[in-house]
PDB file of C-alpha atoms and ligand atoms in Angstrom:
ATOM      1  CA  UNK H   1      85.432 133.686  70.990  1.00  0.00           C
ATOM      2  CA  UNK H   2      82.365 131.141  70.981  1.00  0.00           C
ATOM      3  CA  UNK H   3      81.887 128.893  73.617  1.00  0.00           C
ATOM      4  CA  UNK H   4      83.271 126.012  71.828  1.00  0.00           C
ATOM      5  CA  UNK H   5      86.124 127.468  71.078  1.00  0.00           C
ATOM      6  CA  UNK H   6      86.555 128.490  74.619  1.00  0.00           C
ATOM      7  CA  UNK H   7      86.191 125.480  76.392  1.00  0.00           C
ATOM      8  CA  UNK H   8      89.176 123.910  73.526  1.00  0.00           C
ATOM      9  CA  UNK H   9      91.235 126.949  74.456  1.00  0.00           C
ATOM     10  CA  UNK H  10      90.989 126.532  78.342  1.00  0.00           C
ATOM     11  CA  UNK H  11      93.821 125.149  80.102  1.00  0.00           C
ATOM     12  CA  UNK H  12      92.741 122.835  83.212  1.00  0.00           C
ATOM     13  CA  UNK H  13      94.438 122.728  86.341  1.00  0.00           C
ATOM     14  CA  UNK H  14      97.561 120.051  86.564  1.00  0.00           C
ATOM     15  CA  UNK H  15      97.230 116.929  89.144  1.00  0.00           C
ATOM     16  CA  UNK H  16     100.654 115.273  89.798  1.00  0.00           C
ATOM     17  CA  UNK H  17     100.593 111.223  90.635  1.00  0.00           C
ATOM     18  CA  UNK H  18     103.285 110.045  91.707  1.00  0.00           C
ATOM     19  CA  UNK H  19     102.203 106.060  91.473  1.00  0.00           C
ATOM     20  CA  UNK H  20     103.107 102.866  90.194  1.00  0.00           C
ATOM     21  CA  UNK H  21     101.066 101.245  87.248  1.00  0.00           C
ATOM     22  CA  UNK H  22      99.064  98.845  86.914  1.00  0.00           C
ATOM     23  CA  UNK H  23      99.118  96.788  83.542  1.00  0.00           C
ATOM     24  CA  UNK H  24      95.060  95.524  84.197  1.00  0.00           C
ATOM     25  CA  UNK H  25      94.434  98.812  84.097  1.00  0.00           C
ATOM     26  CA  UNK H  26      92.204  98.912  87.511  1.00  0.00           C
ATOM     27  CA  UNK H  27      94.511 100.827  89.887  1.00  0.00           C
ATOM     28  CA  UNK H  28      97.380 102.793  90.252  1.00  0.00           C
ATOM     29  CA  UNK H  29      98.296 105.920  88.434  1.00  0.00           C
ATOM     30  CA  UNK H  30      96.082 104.522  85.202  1.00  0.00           C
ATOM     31  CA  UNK H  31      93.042 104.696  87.883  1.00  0.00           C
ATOM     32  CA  UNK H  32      94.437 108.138  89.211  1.00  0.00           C
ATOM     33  CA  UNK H  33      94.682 109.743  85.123  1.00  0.00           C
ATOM     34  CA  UNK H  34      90.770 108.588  84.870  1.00  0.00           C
ATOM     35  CA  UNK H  35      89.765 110.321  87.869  1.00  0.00           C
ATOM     36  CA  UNK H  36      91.597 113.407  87.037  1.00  0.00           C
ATOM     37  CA  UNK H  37      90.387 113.479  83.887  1.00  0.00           C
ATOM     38  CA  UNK H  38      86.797 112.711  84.580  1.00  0.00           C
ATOM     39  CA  UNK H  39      87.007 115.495  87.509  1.00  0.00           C
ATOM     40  CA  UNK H  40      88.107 118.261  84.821  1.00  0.00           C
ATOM     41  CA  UNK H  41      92.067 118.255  85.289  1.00  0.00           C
ATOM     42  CA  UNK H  42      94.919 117.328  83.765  1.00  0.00           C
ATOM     43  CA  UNK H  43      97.291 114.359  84.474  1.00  0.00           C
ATOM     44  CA  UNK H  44     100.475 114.538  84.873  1.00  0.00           C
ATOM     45  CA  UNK H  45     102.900 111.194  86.297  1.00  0.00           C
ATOM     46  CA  UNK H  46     105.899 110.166  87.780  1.00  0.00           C
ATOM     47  CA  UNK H  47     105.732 106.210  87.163  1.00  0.00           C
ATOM     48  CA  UNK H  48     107.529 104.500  90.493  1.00  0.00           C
ATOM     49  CA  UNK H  49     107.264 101.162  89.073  1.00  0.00           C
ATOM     50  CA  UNK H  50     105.625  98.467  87.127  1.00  0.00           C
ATOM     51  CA  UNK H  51     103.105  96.193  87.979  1.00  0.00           C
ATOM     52  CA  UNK H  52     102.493  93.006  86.713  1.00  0.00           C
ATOM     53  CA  UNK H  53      99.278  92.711  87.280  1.00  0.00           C
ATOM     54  CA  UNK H  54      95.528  91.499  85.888  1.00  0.00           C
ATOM     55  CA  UNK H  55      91.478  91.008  87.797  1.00  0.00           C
ATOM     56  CA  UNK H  56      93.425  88.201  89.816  1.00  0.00           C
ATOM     57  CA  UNK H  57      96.935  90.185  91.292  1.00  0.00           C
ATOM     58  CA  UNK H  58     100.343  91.312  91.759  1.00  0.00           C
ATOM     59  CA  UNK H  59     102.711  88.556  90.163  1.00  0.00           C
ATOM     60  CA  UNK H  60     105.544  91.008  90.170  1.00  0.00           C
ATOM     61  CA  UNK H  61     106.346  94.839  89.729  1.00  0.00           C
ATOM     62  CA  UNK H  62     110.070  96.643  88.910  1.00  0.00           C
ATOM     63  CA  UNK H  63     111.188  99.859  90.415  1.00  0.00           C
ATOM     64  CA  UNK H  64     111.394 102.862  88.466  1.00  0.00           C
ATOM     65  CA  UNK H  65     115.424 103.830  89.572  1.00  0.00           C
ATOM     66  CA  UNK H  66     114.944 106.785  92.069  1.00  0.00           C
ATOM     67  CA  UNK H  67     116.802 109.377  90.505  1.00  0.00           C
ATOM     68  CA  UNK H  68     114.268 108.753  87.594  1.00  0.00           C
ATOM     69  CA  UNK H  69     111.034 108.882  89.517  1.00  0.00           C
ATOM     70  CA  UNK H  70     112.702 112.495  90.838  1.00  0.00           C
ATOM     71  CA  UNK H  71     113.471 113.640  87.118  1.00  0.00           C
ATOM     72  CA  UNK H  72     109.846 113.066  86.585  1.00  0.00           C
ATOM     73  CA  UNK H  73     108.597 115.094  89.326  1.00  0.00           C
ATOM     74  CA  UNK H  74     110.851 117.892  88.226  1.00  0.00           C
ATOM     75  CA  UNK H  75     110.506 117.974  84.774  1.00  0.00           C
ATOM     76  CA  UNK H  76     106.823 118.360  84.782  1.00  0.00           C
ATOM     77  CA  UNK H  77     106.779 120.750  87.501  1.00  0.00           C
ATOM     78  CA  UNK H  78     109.327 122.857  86.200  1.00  0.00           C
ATOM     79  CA  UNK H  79     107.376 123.304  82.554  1.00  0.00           C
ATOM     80  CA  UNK H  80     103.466 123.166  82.822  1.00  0.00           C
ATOM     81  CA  UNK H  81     103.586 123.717  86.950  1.00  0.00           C
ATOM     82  CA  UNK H  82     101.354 121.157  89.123  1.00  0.00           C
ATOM     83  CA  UNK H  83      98.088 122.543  91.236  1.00  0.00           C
ATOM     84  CA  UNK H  84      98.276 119.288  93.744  1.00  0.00           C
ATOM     85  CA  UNK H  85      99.567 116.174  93.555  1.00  0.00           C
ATOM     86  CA  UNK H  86      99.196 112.883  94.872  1.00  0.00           C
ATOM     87  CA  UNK H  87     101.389 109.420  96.052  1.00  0.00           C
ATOM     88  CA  UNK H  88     100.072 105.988  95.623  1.00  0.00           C
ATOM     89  CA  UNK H  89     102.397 102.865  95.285  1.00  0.00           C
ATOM     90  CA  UNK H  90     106.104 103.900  96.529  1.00  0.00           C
ATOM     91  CA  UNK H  91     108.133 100.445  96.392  1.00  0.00           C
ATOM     92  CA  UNK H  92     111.292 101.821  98.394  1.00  0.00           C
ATOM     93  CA  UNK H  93     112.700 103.780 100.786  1.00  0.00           C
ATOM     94  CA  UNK H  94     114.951 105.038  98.070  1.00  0.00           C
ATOM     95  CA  UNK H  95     112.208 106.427  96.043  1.00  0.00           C
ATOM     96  CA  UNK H  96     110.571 107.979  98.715  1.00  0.00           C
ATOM     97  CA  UNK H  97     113.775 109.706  99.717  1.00  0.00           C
ATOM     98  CA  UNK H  98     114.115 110.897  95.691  1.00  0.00           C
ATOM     99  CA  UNK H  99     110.357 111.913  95.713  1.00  0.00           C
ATOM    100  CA  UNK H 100     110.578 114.084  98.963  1.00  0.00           C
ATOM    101  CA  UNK H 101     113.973 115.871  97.371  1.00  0.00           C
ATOM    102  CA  UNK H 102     112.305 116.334  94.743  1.00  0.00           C
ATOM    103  CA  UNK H 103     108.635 117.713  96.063  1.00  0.00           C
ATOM    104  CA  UNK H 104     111.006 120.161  98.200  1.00  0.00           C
ATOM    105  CA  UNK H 105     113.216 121.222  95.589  1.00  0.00           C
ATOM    106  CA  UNK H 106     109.810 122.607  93.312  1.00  0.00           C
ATOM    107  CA  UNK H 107     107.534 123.332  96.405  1.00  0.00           C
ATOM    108  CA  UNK H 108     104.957 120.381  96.630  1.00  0.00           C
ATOM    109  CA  UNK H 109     104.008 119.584 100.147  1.00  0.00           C
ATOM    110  CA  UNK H 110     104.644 121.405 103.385  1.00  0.00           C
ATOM    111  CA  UNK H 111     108.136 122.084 104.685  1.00  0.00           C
ATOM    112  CA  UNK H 112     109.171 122.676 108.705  1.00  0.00           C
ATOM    113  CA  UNK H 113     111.225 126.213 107.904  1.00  0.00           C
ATOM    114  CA  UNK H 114     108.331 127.440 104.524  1.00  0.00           C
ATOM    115  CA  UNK H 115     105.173 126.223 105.394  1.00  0.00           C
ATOM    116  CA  UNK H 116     102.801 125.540 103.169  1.00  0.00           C
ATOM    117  CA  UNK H 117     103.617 124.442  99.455  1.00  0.00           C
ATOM    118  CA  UNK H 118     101.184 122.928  96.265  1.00  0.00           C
ATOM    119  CA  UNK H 119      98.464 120.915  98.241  1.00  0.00           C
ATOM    120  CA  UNK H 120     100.149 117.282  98.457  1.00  0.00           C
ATOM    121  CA  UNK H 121      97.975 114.006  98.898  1.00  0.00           C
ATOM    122  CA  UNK H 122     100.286 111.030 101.109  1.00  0.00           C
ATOM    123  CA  UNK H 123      97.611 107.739 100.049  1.00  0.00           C
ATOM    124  CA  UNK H 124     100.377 105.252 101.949  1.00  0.00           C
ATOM    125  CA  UNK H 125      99.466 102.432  99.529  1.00  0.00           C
ATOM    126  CA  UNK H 126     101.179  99.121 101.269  1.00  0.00           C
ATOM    127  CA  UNK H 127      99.573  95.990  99.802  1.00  0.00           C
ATOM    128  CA  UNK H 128      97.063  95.239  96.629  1.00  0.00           C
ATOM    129  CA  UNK H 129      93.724  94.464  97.191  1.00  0.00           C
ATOM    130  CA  UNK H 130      94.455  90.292  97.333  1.00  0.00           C
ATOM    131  CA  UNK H 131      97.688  90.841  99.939  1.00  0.00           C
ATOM    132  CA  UNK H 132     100.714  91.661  97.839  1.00  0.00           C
ATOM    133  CA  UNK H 133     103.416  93.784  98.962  1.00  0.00           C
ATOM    134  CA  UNK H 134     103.417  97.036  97.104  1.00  0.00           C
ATOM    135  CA  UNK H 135     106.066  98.907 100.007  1.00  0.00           C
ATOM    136  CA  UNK H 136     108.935  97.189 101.129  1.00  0.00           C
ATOM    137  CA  UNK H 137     109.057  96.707 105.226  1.00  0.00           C
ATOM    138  CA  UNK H 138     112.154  99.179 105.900  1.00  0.00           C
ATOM    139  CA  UNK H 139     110.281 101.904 103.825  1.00  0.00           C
ATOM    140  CA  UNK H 140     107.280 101.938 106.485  1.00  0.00           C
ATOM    141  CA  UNK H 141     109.708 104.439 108.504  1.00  0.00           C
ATOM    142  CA  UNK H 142     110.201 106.828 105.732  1.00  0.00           C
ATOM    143  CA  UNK H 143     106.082 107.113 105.130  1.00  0.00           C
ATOM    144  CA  UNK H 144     106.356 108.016 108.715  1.00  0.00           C
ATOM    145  CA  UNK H 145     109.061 110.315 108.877  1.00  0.00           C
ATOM    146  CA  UNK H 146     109.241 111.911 105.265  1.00  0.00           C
ATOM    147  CA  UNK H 147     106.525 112.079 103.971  1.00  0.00           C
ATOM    148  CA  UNK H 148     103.601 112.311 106.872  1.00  0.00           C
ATOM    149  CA  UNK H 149     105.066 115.679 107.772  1.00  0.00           C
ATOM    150  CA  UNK H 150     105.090 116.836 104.093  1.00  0.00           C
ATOM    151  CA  UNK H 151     101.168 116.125 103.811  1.00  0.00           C
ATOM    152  CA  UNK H 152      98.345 118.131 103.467  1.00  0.00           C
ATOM    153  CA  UNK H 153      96.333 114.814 103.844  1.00  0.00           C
ATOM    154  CA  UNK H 154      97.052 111.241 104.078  1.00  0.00           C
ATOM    155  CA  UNK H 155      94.268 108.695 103.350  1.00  0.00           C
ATOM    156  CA  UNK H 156      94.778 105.385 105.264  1.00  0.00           C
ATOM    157  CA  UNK H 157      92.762 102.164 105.154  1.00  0.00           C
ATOM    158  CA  UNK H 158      92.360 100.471 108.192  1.00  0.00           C
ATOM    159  CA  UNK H 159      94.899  98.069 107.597  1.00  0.00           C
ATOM    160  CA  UNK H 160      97.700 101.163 106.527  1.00  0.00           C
ATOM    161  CA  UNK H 161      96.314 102.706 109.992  1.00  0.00           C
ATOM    162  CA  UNK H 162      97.872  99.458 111.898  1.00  0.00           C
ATOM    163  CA  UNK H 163     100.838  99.487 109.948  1.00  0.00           C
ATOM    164  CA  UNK H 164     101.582 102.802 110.244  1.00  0.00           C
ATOM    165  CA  UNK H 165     100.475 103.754 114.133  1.00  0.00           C
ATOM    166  CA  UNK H 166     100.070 100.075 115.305  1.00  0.00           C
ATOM    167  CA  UNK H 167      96.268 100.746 116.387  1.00  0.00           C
ATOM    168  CA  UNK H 168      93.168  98.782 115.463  1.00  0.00           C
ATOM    169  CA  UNK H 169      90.261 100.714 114.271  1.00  0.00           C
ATOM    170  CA  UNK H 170      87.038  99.070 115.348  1.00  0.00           C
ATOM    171  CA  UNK H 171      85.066 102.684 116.421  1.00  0.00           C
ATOM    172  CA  UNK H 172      84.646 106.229 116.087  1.00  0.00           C
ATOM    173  CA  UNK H 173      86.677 106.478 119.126  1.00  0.00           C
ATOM    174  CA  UNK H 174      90.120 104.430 117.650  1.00  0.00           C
ATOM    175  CA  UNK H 175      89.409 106.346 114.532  1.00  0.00           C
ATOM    176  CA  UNK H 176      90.578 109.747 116.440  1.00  0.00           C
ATOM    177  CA  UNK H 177      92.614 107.783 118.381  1.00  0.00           C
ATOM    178  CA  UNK H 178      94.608 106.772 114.962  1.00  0.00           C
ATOM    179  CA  UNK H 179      93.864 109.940 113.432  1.00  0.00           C
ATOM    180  CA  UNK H 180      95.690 112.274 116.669  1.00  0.00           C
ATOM    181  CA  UNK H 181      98.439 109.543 116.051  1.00  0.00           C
ATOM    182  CA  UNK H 182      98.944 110.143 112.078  1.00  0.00           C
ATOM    183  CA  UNK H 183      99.046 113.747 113.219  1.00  0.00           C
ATOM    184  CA  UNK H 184     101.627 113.318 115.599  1.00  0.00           C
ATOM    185  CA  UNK H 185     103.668 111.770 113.437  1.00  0.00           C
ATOM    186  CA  UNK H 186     103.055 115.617 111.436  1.00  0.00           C
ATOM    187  CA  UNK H 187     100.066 114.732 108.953  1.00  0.00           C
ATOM    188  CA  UNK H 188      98.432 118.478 108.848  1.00  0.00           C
ATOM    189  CA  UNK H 189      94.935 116.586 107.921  1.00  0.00           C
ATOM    190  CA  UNK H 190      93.918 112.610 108.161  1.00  0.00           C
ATOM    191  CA  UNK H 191      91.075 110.768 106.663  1.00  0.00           C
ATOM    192  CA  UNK H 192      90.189 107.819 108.283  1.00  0.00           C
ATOM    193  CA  UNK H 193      88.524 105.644 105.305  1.00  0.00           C
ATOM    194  CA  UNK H 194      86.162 103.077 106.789  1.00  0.00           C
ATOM    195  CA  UNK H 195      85.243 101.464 104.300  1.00  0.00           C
ATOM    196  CA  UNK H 196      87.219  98.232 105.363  1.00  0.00           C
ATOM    197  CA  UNK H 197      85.610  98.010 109.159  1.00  0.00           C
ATOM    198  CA  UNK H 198      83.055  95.231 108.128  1.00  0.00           C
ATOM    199  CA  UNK H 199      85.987  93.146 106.882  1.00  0.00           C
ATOM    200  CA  UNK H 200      88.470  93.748 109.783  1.00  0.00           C
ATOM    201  CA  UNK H 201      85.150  94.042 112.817  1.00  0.00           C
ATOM    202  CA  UNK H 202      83.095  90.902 111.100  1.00  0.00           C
ATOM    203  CA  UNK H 203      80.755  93.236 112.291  1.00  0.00           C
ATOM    204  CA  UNK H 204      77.681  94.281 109.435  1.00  0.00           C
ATOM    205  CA  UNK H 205      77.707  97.673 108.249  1.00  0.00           C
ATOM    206  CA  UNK H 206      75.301  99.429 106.141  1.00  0.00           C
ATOM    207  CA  UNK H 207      77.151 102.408 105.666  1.00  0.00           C
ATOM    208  CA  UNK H 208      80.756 103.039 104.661  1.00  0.00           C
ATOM    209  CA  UNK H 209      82.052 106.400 107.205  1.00  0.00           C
ATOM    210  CA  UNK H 210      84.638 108.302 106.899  1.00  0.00           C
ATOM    211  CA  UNK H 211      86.507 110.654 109.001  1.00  0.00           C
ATOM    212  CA  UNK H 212      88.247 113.916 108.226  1.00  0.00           C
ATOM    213  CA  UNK H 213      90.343 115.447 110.959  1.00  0.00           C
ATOM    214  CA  UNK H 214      91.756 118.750 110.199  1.00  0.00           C
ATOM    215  CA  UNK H 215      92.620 121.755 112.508  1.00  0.00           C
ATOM    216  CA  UNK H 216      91.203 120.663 115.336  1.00  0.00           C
ATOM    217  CA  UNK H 217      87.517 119.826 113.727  1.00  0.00           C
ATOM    218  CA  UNK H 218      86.402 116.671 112.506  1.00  0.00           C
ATOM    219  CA  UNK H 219      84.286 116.310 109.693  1.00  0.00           C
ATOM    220  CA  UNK H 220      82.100 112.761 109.001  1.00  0.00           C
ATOM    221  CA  UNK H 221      81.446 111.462 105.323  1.00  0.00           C
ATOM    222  CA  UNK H 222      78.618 109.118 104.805  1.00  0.00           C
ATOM    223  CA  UNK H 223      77.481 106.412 101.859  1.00  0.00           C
ATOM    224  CA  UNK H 224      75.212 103.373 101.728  1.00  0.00           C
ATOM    225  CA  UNK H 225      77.655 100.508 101.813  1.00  0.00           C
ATOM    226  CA  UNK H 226      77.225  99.102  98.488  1.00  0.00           C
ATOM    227  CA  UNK H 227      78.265  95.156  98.723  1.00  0.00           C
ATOM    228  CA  UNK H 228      79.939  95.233  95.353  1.00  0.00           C
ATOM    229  CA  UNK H 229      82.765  92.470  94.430  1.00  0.00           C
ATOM    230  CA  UNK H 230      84.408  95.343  91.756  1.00  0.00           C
ATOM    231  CA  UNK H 231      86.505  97.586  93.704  1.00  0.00           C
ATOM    232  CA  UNK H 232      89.909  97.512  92.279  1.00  0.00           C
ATOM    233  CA  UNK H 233      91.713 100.912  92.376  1.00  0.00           C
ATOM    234  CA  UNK H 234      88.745 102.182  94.988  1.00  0.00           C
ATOM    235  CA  UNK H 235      91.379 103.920  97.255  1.00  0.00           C
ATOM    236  CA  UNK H 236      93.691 105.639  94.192  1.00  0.00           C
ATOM    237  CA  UNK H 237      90.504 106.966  92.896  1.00  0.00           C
ATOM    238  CA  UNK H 238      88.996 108.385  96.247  1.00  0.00           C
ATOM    239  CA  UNK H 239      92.686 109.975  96.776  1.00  0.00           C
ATOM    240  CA  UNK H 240      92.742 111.189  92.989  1.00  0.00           C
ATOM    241  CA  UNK H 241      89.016 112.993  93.069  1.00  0.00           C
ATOM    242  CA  UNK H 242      90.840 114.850  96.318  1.00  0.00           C
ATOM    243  CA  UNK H 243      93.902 115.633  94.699  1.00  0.00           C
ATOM    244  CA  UNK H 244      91.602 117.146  91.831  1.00  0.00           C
ATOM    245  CA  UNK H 245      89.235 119.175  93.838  1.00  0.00           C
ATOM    246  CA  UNK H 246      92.309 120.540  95.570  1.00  0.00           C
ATOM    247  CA  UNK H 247      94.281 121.348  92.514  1.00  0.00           C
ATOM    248  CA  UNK H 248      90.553 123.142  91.029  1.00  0.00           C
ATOM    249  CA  UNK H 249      90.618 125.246  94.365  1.00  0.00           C
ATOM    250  CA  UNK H 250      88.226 123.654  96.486  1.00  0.00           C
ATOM    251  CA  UNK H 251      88.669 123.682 100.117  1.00  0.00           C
ATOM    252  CA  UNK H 252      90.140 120.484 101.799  1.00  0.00           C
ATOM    253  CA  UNK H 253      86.711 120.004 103.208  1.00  0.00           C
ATOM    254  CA  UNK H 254      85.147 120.181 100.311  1.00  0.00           C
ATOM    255  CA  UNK H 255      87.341 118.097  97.706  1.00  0.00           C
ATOM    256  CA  UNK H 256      86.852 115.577 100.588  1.00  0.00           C
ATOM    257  CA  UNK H 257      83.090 115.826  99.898  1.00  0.00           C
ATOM    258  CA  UNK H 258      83.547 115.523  96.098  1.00  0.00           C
ATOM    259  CA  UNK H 259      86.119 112.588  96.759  1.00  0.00           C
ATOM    260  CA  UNK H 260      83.382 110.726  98.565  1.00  0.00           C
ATOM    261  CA  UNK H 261      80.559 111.639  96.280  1.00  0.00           C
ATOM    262  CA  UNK H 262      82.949 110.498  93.420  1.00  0.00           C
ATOM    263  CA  UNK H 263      83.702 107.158  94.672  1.00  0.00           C
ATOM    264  CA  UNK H 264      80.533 106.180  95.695  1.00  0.00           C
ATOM    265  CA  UNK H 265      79.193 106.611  92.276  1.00  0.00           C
ATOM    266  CA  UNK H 266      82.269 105.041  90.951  1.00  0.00           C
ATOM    267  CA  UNK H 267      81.923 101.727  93.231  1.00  0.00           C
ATOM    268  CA  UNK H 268      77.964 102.000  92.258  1.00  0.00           C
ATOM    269  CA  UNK H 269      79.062 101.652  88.322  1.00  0.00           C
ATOM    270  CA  UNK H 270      81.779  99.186  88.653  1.00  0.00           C
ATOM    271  CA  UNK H 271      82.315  96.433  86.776  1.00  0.00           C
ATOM    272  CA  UNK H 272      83.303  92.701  86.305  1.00  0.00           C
ATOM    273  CA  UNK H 273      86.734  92.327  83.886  1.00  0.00           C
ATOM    274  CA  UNK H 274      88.586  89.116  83.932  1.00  0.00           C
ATOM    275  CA  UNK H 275      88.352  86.906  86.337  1.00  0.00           C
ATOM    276  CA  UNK H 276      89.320  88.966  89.638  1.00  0.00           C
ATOM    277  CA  UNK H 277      88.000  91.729  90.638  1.00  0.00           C
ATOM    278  CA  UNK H 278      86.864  94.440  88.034  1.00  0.00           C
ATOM    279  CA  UNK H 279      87.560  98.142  88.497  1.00  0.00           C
ATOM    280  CA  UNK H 280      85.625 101.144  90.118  1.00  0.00           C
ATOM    281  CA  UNK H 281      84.364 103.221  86.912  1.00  0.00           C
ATOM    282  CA  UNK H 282      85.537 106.946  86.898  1.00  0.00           C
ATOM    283  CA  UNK H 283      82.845 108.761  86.037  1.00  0.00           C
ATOM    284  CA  UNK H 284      82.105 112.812  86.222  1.00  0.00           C
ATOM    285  CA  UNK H 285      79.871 113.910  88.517  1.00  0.00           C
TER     286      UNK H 285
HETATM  287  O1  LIG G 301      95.057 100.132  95.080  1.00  0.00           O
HETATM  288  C1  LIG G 301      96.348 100.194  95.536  1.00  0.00           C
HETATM  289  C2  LIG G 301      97.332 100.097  94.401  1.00  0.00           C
HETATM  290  C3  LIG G 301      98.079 101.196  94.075  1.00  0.00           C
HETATM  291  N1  LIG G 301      98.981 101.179  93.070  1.00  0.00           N
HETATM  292  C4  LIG G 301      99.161 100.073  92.330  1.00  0.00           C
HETATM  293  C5  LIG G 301      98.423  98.934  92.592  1.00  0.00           C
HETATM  294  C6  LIG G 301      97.476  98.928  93.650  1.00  0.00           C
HETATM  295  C7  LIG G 301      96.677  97.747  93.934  1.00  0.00           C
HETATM  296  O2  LIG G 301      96.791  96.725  93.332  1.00  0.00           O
HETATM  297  O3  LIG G 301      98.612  97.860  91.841  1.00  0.00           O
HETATM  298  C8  LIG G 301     100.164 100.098  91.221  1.00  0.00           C
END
């Protein structure tokens, strides 16, 4: 077999996202498919709503029905098999109930009595970028209780962190503070994104930190801070490049690495669509 016909031939690993979408086009599962695809795996989704949505914000969404969301979970899982898989946008606490029966019933996500299943990415998306609800308020408990424990690693923004464990990041030292909280609450790794501490410190930053915390280690990501107004679907596609280098094999530690390398590069190449804010730019490394 040639080369060519090799590479046609090869079957990539499967990435699961389990996300809403996002009819701009900037976040959501359509930003989650790019960054699969651009980090050399294949897409697979479980839609959990619809966004109405352009460069400006949410004016609406619908819920997938949860017994759907589940069938989607299943269906692929049970046929092509997933390699990792990720949650953005969740809506309910119904669909978060269907989407942990479902993750249990094909072995995505950790489980008290089996331990370890297919590495399984919690990003506890809450609002959009501009403030609109994307989680309703009663579901808040359910990210806590059903799906933290099921996590191989959630990836809170600052703002998720206070809604979640009710602290306020302004340090290094509230960042392990919220990260030994999100592990409490049974979250087997955390990544403290920091990339929001200018906005919620009013304090200048010139680089955006990040902090892993994972079997007892922590583990610090650095960028340049890049002051760009395009960010739209930043946080999916950090998650997604995670979810990808876990479902290629990498070590958490390492798809962490390539997560951060890939969305620095992808905030670097953003760019201006509509009249809002225009989208990070997936692009391979
Ligand atoms: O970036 C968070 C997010 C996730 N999922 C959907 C979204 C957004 C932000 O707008 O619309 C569907």
């Amino acid at each position: 077999m040639d080369a060519r016909t090799q590479q046609a031939s090869t079957t990539p690993p499967v990435a699961l996202s389990i996300a809403g979408t996002d009819s701009g086009g900037g976040a959501g599962m359509t930003a989650d498919v790019r960054a699969f695809a651009a980090c050399g795996v294949h897409g697979a989704v479980a839609v959990t709503a619809v966004t109405v949505q352009n460069s400006l914000g949410v004016s609406g969404f619908h819920e997938v029905p949860p017994e759907v969301v589940a069938g989607q979970i299943r269906t692929v899982a049970g046929d092509m098999g997933v390699d990792a898989a990720k949650t953005g946008m969740l809506a309910s606490r119904e669909i978060i109930e269907a989407v942990v029966g479902a993750c249990d019933a094909v072995g995505i996500g950790r489980r008290a009595a089996v331990g370890d299943g297919v590495p399984f990415v919690v990003d506890p998306v809450a609002a959009s970028m501009s403030g609109s609800p994307l989680l309703a308020d009663d579901a808040l408990d359910a990210v806590r209780t059903e799906l933290l424990p099921r996590a191989t690693l959630v990836t809170p923004n600052l703002d998720e962190i206070a809604l979640l464990v009710d602290i306020k990041v302004v340090d290094e030292a509230s960042a392990l503070e919220a990260a030994a909280a999100l592990h409490a609450l049974g979250a087997t790794a955390v990544l403290v994104k920091g990339g929001h501490l200018e906005a919620t410190t009013g304090r200048r930053q010139s680089e955006c930190v990040d902090l892993l915390s994972v079997d007892g280690e922590v583990h610090e990501f650095r960028s340049p801070r890049l002051d760009r107004p395009h960010t739209h679907g930043g946080g999916d596609t950090l998650a997604s490049a995670i979810t990808a280098g876990l479902a290629r094999g990498m070590s958490l530690v390492d798809a962490v690495g390539l997560g951060k390398e890939f969305i620095t590069r992808a905030v670097e190449h953003s760019y201006p669509l509509g009249a809002g804010h225009g989208p990070v730019r997936a692009m391979p490394l």
